mmCIF file of C-alpha atoms and ligand atoms in Angstrom:
data_model
loop_
_atom_site.group_PDB
_atom_site.id
_atom_site.type_symbol
_atom_site.label_atom_id
_atom_site.label_comp_id
_atom_site.label_asym_id
_atom_site.label_seq_id
_atom_site.Cartn_x
_atom_site.Cartn_y
_atom_site.Cartn_z
ATOM 1 C CA MET A 351 164.183 94.393 127.761
ATOM 2 C CA LEU A 352 160.803 93.141 126.690
ATOM 3 C CA LYS A 353 160.448 91.664 122.854
ATOM 4 C CA ASN A 354 158.157 90.454 120.312
ATOM 5 C CA VAL A 355 155.421 91.994 122.811
ATOM 6 C CA VAL A 356 151.744 90.950 121.835
ATOM 7 C CA PRO A 357 148.873 93.775 122.649
ATOM 8 C CA LEU A 358 146.823 93.089 125.940
ATOM 9 C CA THR A 359 143.665 94.486 123.873
ATOM 10 C CA ARG A 360 141.752 93.865 120.943
ATOM 11 C CA PRO A 361 140.722 96.798 118.338
ATOM 12 C CA MET A 362 137.297 97.506 119.375
ATOM 13 C CA ALA A 363 134.462 95.998 117.410
ATOM 14 C CA THR A 364 133.041 97.400 113.997
ATOM 15 C CA ARG A 365 130.090 99.806 114.916
ATOM 16 C CA LEU A 366 126.724 99.223 112.947
ATOM 17 C CA ASP A 367 125.770 102.024 112.408
ATOM 18 C CA GLY A 368 121.663 101.916 111.657
ATOM 19 C CA ARG A 369 121.574 105.560 110.670
ATOM 20 C CA GLN A 370 124.185 105.327 107.671
ATOM 21 C CA LEU A 371 122.795 102.115 105.870
ATOM 22 C CA ALA A 372 119.335 103.853 106.957
ATOM 23 C CA ALA A 373 120.431 107.358 104.777
ATOM 24 C CA GLN A 374 121.944 105.283 102.186
ATOM 25 C CA LEU A 375 118.873 102.714 101.377
ATOM 26 C CA GLU A 376 116.073 106.474 102.078
ATOM 27 C CA GLN A 377 118.672 107.272 98.965
ATOM 28 C CA ARG A 378 117.485 104.423 96.226
ATOM 29 C CA LEU A 379 114.060 104.536 97.488
ATOM 30 C CA GLN A 380 113.949 108.065 97.341
ATOM 31 C CA ALA A 381 115.434 107.486 93.216
ATOM 32 C CA LEU A 382 112.812 104.543 92.677
ATOM 33 C CA VAL A 383 109.742 106.959 94.047
ATOM 34 C CA ALA A 384 110.731 109.726 91.482
ATOM 35 C CA GLU A 385 111.466 107.211 88.927
ATOM 36 C CA ARG A 386 108.379 105.590 88.418
ATOM 37 C CA LEU A 387 106.210 108.532 89.736
ATOM 38 C CA ALA A 388 104.846 109.275 86.478
ATOM 39 C CA GLN A 389 104.115 105.783 85.859
ATOM 40 C CA ALA A 390 102.211 105.107 88.339
ATOM 41 C CA GLY A 391 100.191 107.748 88.156
ATOM 42 C CA ARG A 392 100.740 107.977 92.279
ATOM 43 C CA PRO A 393 103.229 108.686 95.026
ATOM 44 C CA PRO A 394 102.795 105.624 97.271
ATOM 45 C CA GLY A 395 101.258 105.817 100.225
ATOM 46 C CA LEU A 396 101.312 104.661 103.973
ATOM 47 C CA ALA A 397 98.991 104.599 106.662
ATOM 48 C CA VAL A 398 100.090 104.790 109.850
ATOM 49 C CA LEU A 399 97.059 104.299 112.356
ATOM 50 C CA ARG A 400 97.559 106.002 115.538
ATOM 51 C CA VAL A 401 94.987 105.353 118.644
ATOM 52 C CA GLY A 402 94.870 106.871 121.451
ATOM 53 C CA ASP A 403 97.858 108.988 123.083
ATOM 54 C CA ASP A 404 100.566 106.990 124.023
ATOM 55 C CA PRO A 405 103.741 109.404 124.202
ATOM 56 C CA ALA A 406 105.986 106.961 123.246
ATOM 57 C CA SER A 407 104.016 106.629 120.420
ATOM 58 C CA GLY A 408 103.995 110.119 119.368
ATOM 59 C CA VAL A 409 107.107 109.949 118.999
ATOM 60 C CA TYR A 410 107.520 106.873 116.978
ATOM 61 C CA VAL A 411 105.348 107.837 114.302
ATOM 62 C CA ALA A 412 105.950 111.323 114.004
ATOM 63 C CA ASN A 413 109.684 109.632 112.804
ATOM 64 C CA LYS A 414 108.078 107.560 110.608
ATOM 65 C CA GLU A 415 105.486 109.482 109.003
ATOM 66 C CA LYS A 416 108.817 112.424 108.323
ATOM 67 C CA ALA A 417 110.779 109.652 106.225
ATOM 68 C CA CYS A 418 108.405 109.095 104.212
ATOM 69 C CA SER A 419 108.030 112.337 102.851
ATOM 70 C CA ARG A 420 111.882 112.111 102.719
ATOM 71 C CA VAL A 421 111.284 109.451 100.219
ATOM 72 C CA GLY A 422 108.001 110.417 98.593
ATOM 73 C CA ILE A 423 105.661 108.469 100.455
ATOM 74 C CA THR A 424 102.379 110.658 101.365
ATOM 75 C CA ASN A 425 101.376 110.022 104.680
ATOM 76 C CA LEU A 426 97.414 109.249 104.593
ATOM 77 C CA GLY A 427 97.483 108.433 108.355
ATOM 78 C CA ALA A 428 95.017 109.091 110.577
ATOM 79 C CA HIS A 429 94.568 109.563 114.563
ATOM 80 C CA LEU A 430 91.895 108.019 116.875
ATOM 81 C CA SER A 431 91.170 109.351 119.644
ATOM 82 C CA ALA A 432 91.547 106.723 122.901
ATOM 83 C CA THR A 433 88.435 106.449 123.466
ATOM 84 C CA THR A 434 87.272 105.202 120.074
ATOM 85 C CA PRO A 435 85.290 101.266 120.171
ATOM 86 C CA ALA A 436 87.044 98.717 118.613
ATOM 87 C CA ARG A 437 83.654 98.897 115.652
ATOM 88 C CA GLU A 438 85.374 102.069 114.878
ATOM 89 C CA VAL A 439 88.875 101.236 114.703
ATOM 90 C CA LEU A 440 88.064 98.145 111.862
ATOM 91 C CA ALA A 441 86.010 100.582 109.683
ATOM 92 C CA THR A 442 88.882 102.534 109.727
ATOM 93 C CA ILE A 443 91.259 100.035 108.510
ATOM 94 C CA GLU A 444 88.695 98.513 105.922
ATOM 95 C CA ARG A 445 88.341 101.948 104.617
ATOM 96 C CA LEU A 446 92.447 102.048 103.893
ATOM 97 C CA ASN A 447 92.055 98.448 103.101
ATOM 98 C CA ALA A 448 89.344 99.707 99.951
ATOM 99 C CA ASP A 449 91.525 102.576 99.916
ATOM 100 C CA PRO A 450 93.777 102.462 96.524
ATOM 101 C CA ALA A 451 95.725 105.504 97.072
ATOM 102 C CA VAL A 452 96.905 103.690 100.310
ATOM 103 C CA ASP A 453 99.797 100.867 99.957
ATOM 104 C CA GLY A 454 101.160 99.945 103.030
ATOM 105 C CA ILE A 455 99.225 99.903 106.818
ATOM 106 C CA LEU A 456 100.521 99.996 110.203
ATOM 107 C CA LEU A 457 99.020 99.837 113.328
ATOM 108 C CA GLN A 458 100.502 101.254 115.348
ATOM 109 C CA LEU A 459 101.238 99.192 119.069
ATOM 110 C CA PRO A 460 100.380 99.162 122.120
ATOM 111 C CA LEU A 461 96.304 100.051 122.180
ATOM 112 C CA PRO A 462 95.196 102.146 124.280
ATOM 113 C CA GLY A 463 93.527 99.699 127.730
ATOM 114 C CA GLY A 464 90.582 97.757 126.199
ATOM 115 C CA LEU A 465 91.157 97.202 122.070
ATOM 116 C CA ASP A 466 92.111 93.795 121.754
ATOM 117 C CA GLU A 467 94.829 93.616 119.133
ATOM 118 C CA ALA A 468 94.806 90.832 117.330
ATOM 119 C CA PRO A 469 91.726 91.024 115.629
ATOM 120 C CA LEU A 470 92.572 94.857 114.442
ATOM 121 C CA LEU A 471 95.903 93.152 112.923
ATOM 122 C CA ALA A 472 94.503 90.470 111.493
ATOM 123 C CA ALA A 473 92.077 92.630 109.590
ATOM 124 C CA ILE A 474 94.545 95.107 108.152
ATOM 125 C CA ASP A 475 94.762 93.639 103.638
ATOM 126 C CA PRO A 476 98.111 91.126 103.466
ATOM 127 C CA GLN A 477 98.879 92.851 100.547
ATOM 128 C CA LYS A 478 99.180 96.281 102.675
ATOM 129 C CA ASP A 479 100.557 94.750 106.162
ATOM 130 C CA ALA A 480 103.486 97.886 106.071
ATOM 131 C CA ASP A 481 104.569 95.893 109.128
ATOM 132 C CA GLY A 482 105.000 92.528 107.594
ATOM 133 C CA LEU A 483 102.917 91.061 111.170
ATOM 134 C CA HIS A 484 99.960 89.548 109.449
ATOM 135 C CA THR A 485 99.636 86.161 110.050
ATOM 136 C CA LEU A 486 99.550 85.862 106.012
ATOM 137 C CA ASN A 487 102.662 87.295 105.764
ATOM 138 C CA LEU A 488 104.720 84.897 108.946
ATOM 139 C CA GLY A 489 103.633 81.917 106.714
ATOM 140 C CA ARG A 490 105.565 82.986 103.881
ATOM 141 C CA LEU A 491 108.393 83.849 105.537
ATOM 142 C CA LEU A 492 108.735 80.292 107.025
ATOM 143 C CA LYS A 493 107.995 78.982 103.585
ATOM 144 C CA GLY A 494 110.581 81.323 101.962
ATOM 145 C CA GLU A 495 108.200 83.011 99.530
ATOM 146 C CA PRO A 496 107.863 86.472 98.726
ATOM 147 C CA GLY A 497 106.455 88.993 100.807
ATOM 148 C CA PRO A 498 106.737 91.508 102.834
ATOM 149 C CA ARG A 499 108.740 90.950 106.255
ATOM 150 C CA SER A 500 108.368 92.122 110.020
ATOM 151 C CA CYS A 501 110.994 95.285 109.392
ATOM 152 C CA THR A 502 112.741 94.766 113.215
ATOM 153 C CA PRO A 503 114.595 90.955 111.459
ATOM 154 C CA ALA A 504 114.161 92.551 107.696
ATOM 155 C CA GLY A 505 116.152 96.073 108.690
ATOM 156 C CA VAL A 506 119.157 93.330 111.063
ATOM 157 C CA MET A 507 119.584 91.321 108.523
ATOM 158 C CA ALA A 508 120.323 93.929 106.056
ATOM 159 C CA LEU A 509 122.839 95.544 108.852
ATOM 160 C CA LEU A 510 124.040 92.471 108.514
ATOM 161 C CA ALA A 511 124.665 92.407 105.385
ATOM 162 C CA ALA A 512 125.942 95.930 105.379
ATOM 163 C CA ALA A 513 128.661 94.414 107.187
ATOM 164 C CA GLY A 514 129.878 91.725 105.129
ATOM 165 C CA VAL A 515 129.267 88.891 108.161
ATOM 166 C CA GLU A 516 128.781 85.424 106.721
ATOM 167 C CA LEU A 517 125.664 83.755 107.873
ATOM 168 C CA ALA A 518 125.589 80.223 106.492
ATOM 169 C CA GLY A 519 127.213 77.803 108.935
ATOM 170 C CA LYS A 520 127.777 80.268 111.595
ATOM 171 C CA ARG A 521 125.840 80.351 114.747
ATOM 172 C CA ALA A 522 123.283 82.265 115.642
ATOM 173 C CA VAL A 523 121.353 82.756 118.794
ATOM 174 C CA VAL A 524 118.121 85.330 119.669
ATOM 175 C CA ILE A 525 116.886 85.994 122.677
ATOM 176 C CA GLY A 526 113.513 86.022 122.340
ATOM 177 C CA ARG A 527 110.374 84.801 121.033
ATOM 178 C CA SER A 528 108.016 87.341 120.331
ATOM 179 C CA ILE A 529 106.183 87.136 116.755
ATOM 180 C CA LEU A 530 107.346 91.065 116.805
ATOM 181 C CA VAL A 531 111.110 90.465 116.557
ATOM 182 C CA GLY A 532 112.231 86.704 117.980
ATOM 183 C CA GLN A 533 110.636 84.766 115.526
ATOM 184 C CA PRO A 534 110.482 86.335 112.291
ATOM 185 C CA MET A 535 114.497 86.951 113.149
ATOM 186 C CA ALA A 536 115.875 83.159 113.421
ATOM 187 C CA LEU A 537 113.363 82.782 110.603
ATOM 188 C CA MET A 538 115.023 85.251 108.993
ATOM 189 C CA LEU A 539 119.010 83.453 110.061
ATOM 190 C CA GLN A 540 117.825 80.163 108.905
ATOM 191 C CA ALA A 541 117.058 81.122 105.809
ATOM 192 C CA ALA A 542 120.626 82.595 105.392
ATOM 193 C CA ASN A 543 121.673 78.426 106.595
ATOM 194 C CA ALA A 544 122.707 80.290 109.994
ATOM 195 C CA THR A 545 122.960 77.383 112.884
ATOM 196 C CA VAL A 546 120.325 79.096 115.208
ATOM 197 C CA THR A 547 118.878 78.648 118.789
ATOM 198 C CA VAL A 548 115.780 80.713 120.340
ATOM 199 C CA ALA A 549 116.804 81.391 124.201
ATOM 200 C CA HIS A 550 113.582 83.027 125.933
ATOM 201 C CA SER A 551 112.613 83.793 129.644
ATOM 202 C CA ARG A 552 112.787 80.713 130.520
ATOM 203 C CA THR A 553 116.256 79.321 128.871
ATOM 204 C CA GLN A 554 118.937 78.127 131.619
ATOM 205 C CA ASN A 555 122.355 78.331 131.617
ATOM 206 C CA LEU A 556 121.466 81.726 129.025
ATOM 207 C CA ALA A 557 125.958 82.602 129.220
ATOM 208 C CA GLU A 558 126.901 79.495 128.312
ATOM 209 C CA LEU A 559 124.499 79.085 125.390
ATOM 210 C CA THR A 560 124.944 82.658 124.147
ATOM 211 C CA ARG A 561 129.336 82.672 124.027
ATOM 212 C CA ALA A 562 128.974 79.670 121.366
ATOM 213 C CA ALA A 563 127.597 82.139 119.452
ATOM 214 C CA ASP A 564 129.201 84.107 116.032
ATOM 215 C CA VAL A 565 126.284 86.159 115.684
ATOM 216 C CA LEU A 566 124.431 87.169 118.848
ATOM 217 C CA VAL A 567 120.969 89.154 118.124
ATOM 218 C CA VAL A 568 119.397 90.410 121.521
ATOM 219 C CA ALA A 569 115.477 91.412 121.749
ATOM 220 C CA ALA A 570 114.977 90.569 124.825
ATOM 221 C CA GLY A 571 113.600 94.087 126.146
ATOM 222 C CA LYS A 572 115.523 93.520 129.371
ATOM 223 C CA PRO A 573 117.925 97.209 129.577
ATOM 224 C CA GLN A 574 121.527 95.567 129.638
ATOM 225 C CA MET A 575 120.847 92.363 130.348
ATOM 226 C CA ILE A 576 123.998 91.255 128.374
ATOM 227 C CA GLY A 577 127.288 92.132 129.859
ATOM 228 C CA ALA A 578 130.919 90.502 128.347
ATOM 229 C CA GLU A 579 130.357 87.191 130.477
ATOM 230 C CA HIS A 580 127.395 86.615 127.637
ATOM 231 C CA VAL A 581 129.335 87.252 124.109
ATOM 232 C CA LYS A 582 132.203 85.306 122.255
ATOM 233 C CA PRO A 583 135.465 87.181 121.395
ATOM 234 C CA GLY A 584 134.885 88.505 118.016
ATOM 235 C CA ALA A 585 131.243 87.986 117.959
ATOM 236 C CA VAL A 586 129.178 89.885 116.025
ATOM 237 C CA VAL A 587 126.219 91.445 118.400
ATOM 238 C CA VAL A 588 122.941 93.044 117.430
ATOM 239 C CA ASP A 589 120.915 95.249 119.676
ATOM 240 C CA VAL A 590 116.929 95.467 119.885
ATOM 241 C CA GLY A 591 116.008 96.142 122.425
ATOM 242 C CA ILE A 592 115.527 100.080 123.780
ATOM 243 C CA HIS A 593 115.196 101.828 126.381
ATOM 244 C CA ARG A 594 114.664 104.858 128.318
ATOM 245 C CA LYS A 595 117.349 105.049 131.795
ATOM 246 C CA PRO A 596 116.828 107.000 134.337
ATOM 247 C CA GLU A 597 119.165 109.551 134.274
ATOM 248 C CA GLY A 598 117.867 110.495 130.699
ATOM 249 C CA GLY A 599 118.576 109.279 128.084
ATOM 250 C CA LEU A 600 118.536 105.386 126.150
ATOM 251 C CA CYS A 601 119.839 102.627 126.826
ATOM 252 C CA GLY A 602 119.818 98.885 125.267
ATOM 253 C CA ASP A 603 119.914 94.952 126.448
ATOM 254 C CA VAL A 604 123.559 95.286 125.542
ATOM 255 C CA ILE A 605 126.007 96.973 128.020
ATOM 256 C CA PHE A 606 127.711 98.869 125.158
ATOM 257 C CA GLU A 607 131.098 99.977 127.068
ATOM 258 C CA GLN A 608 131.175 96.110 127.886
ATOM 259 C CA VAL A 609 131.276 94.709 125.114
ATOM 260 C CA GLU A 610 131.967 96.627 122.480
ATOM 261 C CA PRO A 611 135.639 95.931 123.158
ATOM 262 C CA ILE A 612 135.275 92.099 122.005
ATOM 263 C CA ALA A 613 132.871 91.535 119.949
ATOM 264 C CA SER A 614 134.225 92.388 115.814
ATOM 265 C CA ALA A 615 130.950 94.731 115.227
ATOM 266 C CA ILE A 616 127.733 95.841 117.677
ATOM 267 C CA THR A 617 125.344 97.760 116.910
ATOM 268 C CA PRO A 618 125.008 101.142 119.496
ATOM 269 C CA VAL A 619 121.596 101.979 120.581
ATOM 270 C CA PRO A 620 120.793 104.591 119.634
ATOM 271 C CA GLY A 621 121.152 104.454 115.884
ATOM 272 C CA GLY A 622 121.577 100.963 114.866
ATOM 273 C CA VAL A 623 118.938 98.847 114.708
ATOM 274 C CA GLY A 624 115.861 101.727 115.394
ATOM 275 C CA PRO A 625 116.370 103.420 112.066
ATOM 276 C CA MET A 626 116.622 100.545 109.916
ATOM 277 C CA THR A 627 113.451 99.206 111.443
ATOM 278 C CA VAL A 628 111.742 102.006 110.294
ATOM 279 C CA THR A 629 113.390 102.374 106.477
ATOM 280 C CA MET A 630 111.974 98.410 106.555
ATOM 281 C CA LEU A 631 108.575 99.943 106.574
ATOM 282 C CA LEU A 632 109.361 102.768 103.578
ATOM 283 C CA VAL A 633 110.955 99.586 101.599
ATOM 284 C CA ASN A 634 107.122 97.535 102.629
ATOM 285 C CA THR A 635 105.888 100.730 101.059
ATOM 286 C CA VAL A 636 107.743 101.421 98.595
ATOM 287 C CA MET A 637 108.224 97.470 97.527
ATOM 288 C CA ALA A 638 104.135 97.204 97.294
ATOM 289 C CA TRP A 639 103.249 100.359 96.239
ATOM 290 C CA SER A 640 105.594 99.355 92.787
ATOM 291 C CA GLN A 641 103.279 95.583 92.853
ATOM 292 C CA ARG A 642 100.111 97.460 92.680
ATOM 293 C CA THR A 643 100.577 100.321 89.946
ATOM 294 C CA GLY A 644 102.763 97.576 87.707
ATOM 295 C CA ALA A 645 105.995 97.181 88.618
ATOM 296 C CA GLU A 646 107.436 94.379 90.413
ATOM 297 C CA LEU A 647 110.447 95.823 92.667
ATOM 298 C CA ASP A 648 113.877 93.592 92.401
ATOM 299 C CA PHE A 649 114.278 94.038 96.142
ATOM 300 C CA ASP A 650 117.622 91.999 96.550
ATOM 301 C CA ALA A 651 119.073 95.411 94.021
ATOM 302 C CA LEU A 652 117.440 97.423 96.333
ATOM 303 C CA PHE A 653 120.283 95.896 98.856
ATOM 304 C CA ALA A 654 122.305 94.984 96.257
ATOM 305 C CA GLY A 655 126.093 96.205 97.867
ATOM 306 C CA LEU A 656 124.837 98.294 100.571
ATOM 307 C CA ALA A 657 128.187 98.959 102.928
ATOM 308 C CA PHE A 658 129.236 101.478 105.647
ATOM 309 C CA GLY A 659 131.381 103.882 103.936
HETATM 310 P P1 LIG B 580 108.780 91.334 123.699
HETATM 311 O O1 LIG B 580 108.057 91.670 125.581
HETATM 312 O O2 LIG B 580 107.105 90.700 123.515
HETATM 313 O O3 LIG B 580 109.428 89.528 124.199
HETATM 314 C C1 LIG B 580 111.154 89.850 125.020
HETATM 315 C C2 LIG B 580 111.329 88.300 124.600
HETATM 316 O O4 LIG B 580 112.331 87.985 125.155
HETATM 317 C C3 LIG B 580 110.518 86.911 125.151
HETATM 318 O O5 LIG B 580 110.096 86.708 124.443
HETATM 319 C C4 LIG B 580 110.982 87.015 126.330
HETATM 320 O O6 LIG B 580 110.783 84.984 126.797
HETATM 321 C C5 LIG B 580 112.443 86.904 125.981
HETATM 322 N N1 LIG B 580 113.122 87.537 127.285
HETATM 323 C C6 LIG B 580 113.021 88.133 128.534
HETATM 324 N N2 LIG B 580 113.668 88.332 128.860
HETATM 325 C C7 LIG B 580 114.591 86.938 128.841
HETATM 326 C C8 LIG B 580 115.739 86.915 129.880
HETATM 327 N N3 LIG B 580 116.261 87.647 131.108
HETATM 328 N N4 LIG B 580 116.712 85.216 128.736
HETATM 329 C C9 LIG B 580 116.286 85.642 128.032
HETATM 330 N N5 LIG B 580 114.721 86.060 127.587
HETATM 331 C C10 LIG B 580 114.242 86.907 128.452
HETATM 332 O O7 LIG B 580 109.937 91.969 123.967
HETATM 333 P P2 LIG B 580 110.002 92.513 122.089
HETATM 334 O O8 LIG B 580 108.407 93.068 121.572
HETATM 335 O O9 LIG B 580 110.502 91.425 121.054
HETATM 336 O O10 LIG B 580 110.326 93.573 121.703
HETATM 337 C C11 LIG B 580 112.040 92.989 122.953
HETATM 338 C C12 LIG B 580 112.567 94.736 122.791
HETATM 339 O O11 LIG B 580 113.450 95.290 121.722
HETATM 340 C C13 LIG B 580 112.185 95.670 123.447
HETATM 341 O O12 LIG B 580 112.988 96.675 124.566
HETATM 342 C C14 LIG B 580 111.680 96.586 122.601
HETATM 343 O O13 LIG B 580 111.814 97.987 123.432
HETATM 344 C C15 LIG B 580 112.354 95.925 121.693
HETATM 345 N N6 LIG B 580 112.330 96.258 120.055
HETATM 346 C C16 LIG B 580 113.170 97.819 119.268
HETATM 347 C C17 LIG B 580 113.096 97.745 118.353
HETATM 348 C C18 LIG B 580 113.556 98.507 117.484
HETATM 349 O O14 LIG B 580 113.075 99.193 116.099
HETATM 350 N N7 LIG B 580 114.769 98.850 117.831
HETATM 351 C C19 LIG B 580 111.469 97.111 117.626
HETATM 352 C C20 LIG B 580 110.721 96.667 118.025
HETATM 353 C C21 LIG B 580 110.857 96.114 119.384
#
């Protein structure tokens, strides 16, 4: 007879539900905007600047505009044709910089071929940098100074905090070193006292490295490259990647079915990091609005006590 049978399967990982957390944060933002509106004298304004007709960008921009209207942010965006010369895009950015009703500006990427994104991104007023990707704001992140934070990694940090993931002293591995995700992600994890390693396309023995991670953030942009063999049992796995599957539907950089039974917590794709990225854009806009209309918003208070229900 079998006695003291140890179950062979671990409980499934907690799903870090980005939609749920984004909805909670949106509620807080909506209340804050409503409360401060009379004193501020105007609603917050976000200008999403789209150039050309990239279809995926169309969906992303529409999502951002809908999210704005849910929390009471005015959409002041512009849509320029794909043939717009660089000087006209620049003039539009300068107009938005000077417009007192605009608190946040986002240049939707990718731009049509022939337009160099670097000088256009650099032209955005750092105080209105809703994406947190301006050189000055990346420098502020590096130095631990306040400023708008890059939306995707800031969204990941909010997910980890809401899940009660302790980062101090933990080993974190970030796969990817882009300015958009990997680099600011590594800085944020380091600022939270994790010991951080950044892996990239030239990293050797990736699985050996990732198997040492207590927290693994995957932002390589390679569909389903991370499987069970890359993950330490009990690790927290955040999948930033997002891809359209040839057969329809979306997937991430992680093979969810393989990793979910091993990890202690994991973000789904879709519905994990993506919704939080959009919400952090709203956070940056509302923060800038508060500052520009004479009230300092307490960033920590906005996130305090958020938890998965
Ligand atoms: P990117 O292509 O700019 O950077 C990818 C990084 O991954 C590079 O640093 C590269 O060195 C590294 N990499 C590539 N192959 C690798 C490999 N085999 N092993 C180790 N490292 C490897 O991409 P990005 O802009 O950082 O975006 C990454 C992914 O995240 C994409 O799928 C993108 O669509 C997605 N993304 C999602 C959101 C969201 O809100 N969910 C936001 C931004 C980006």
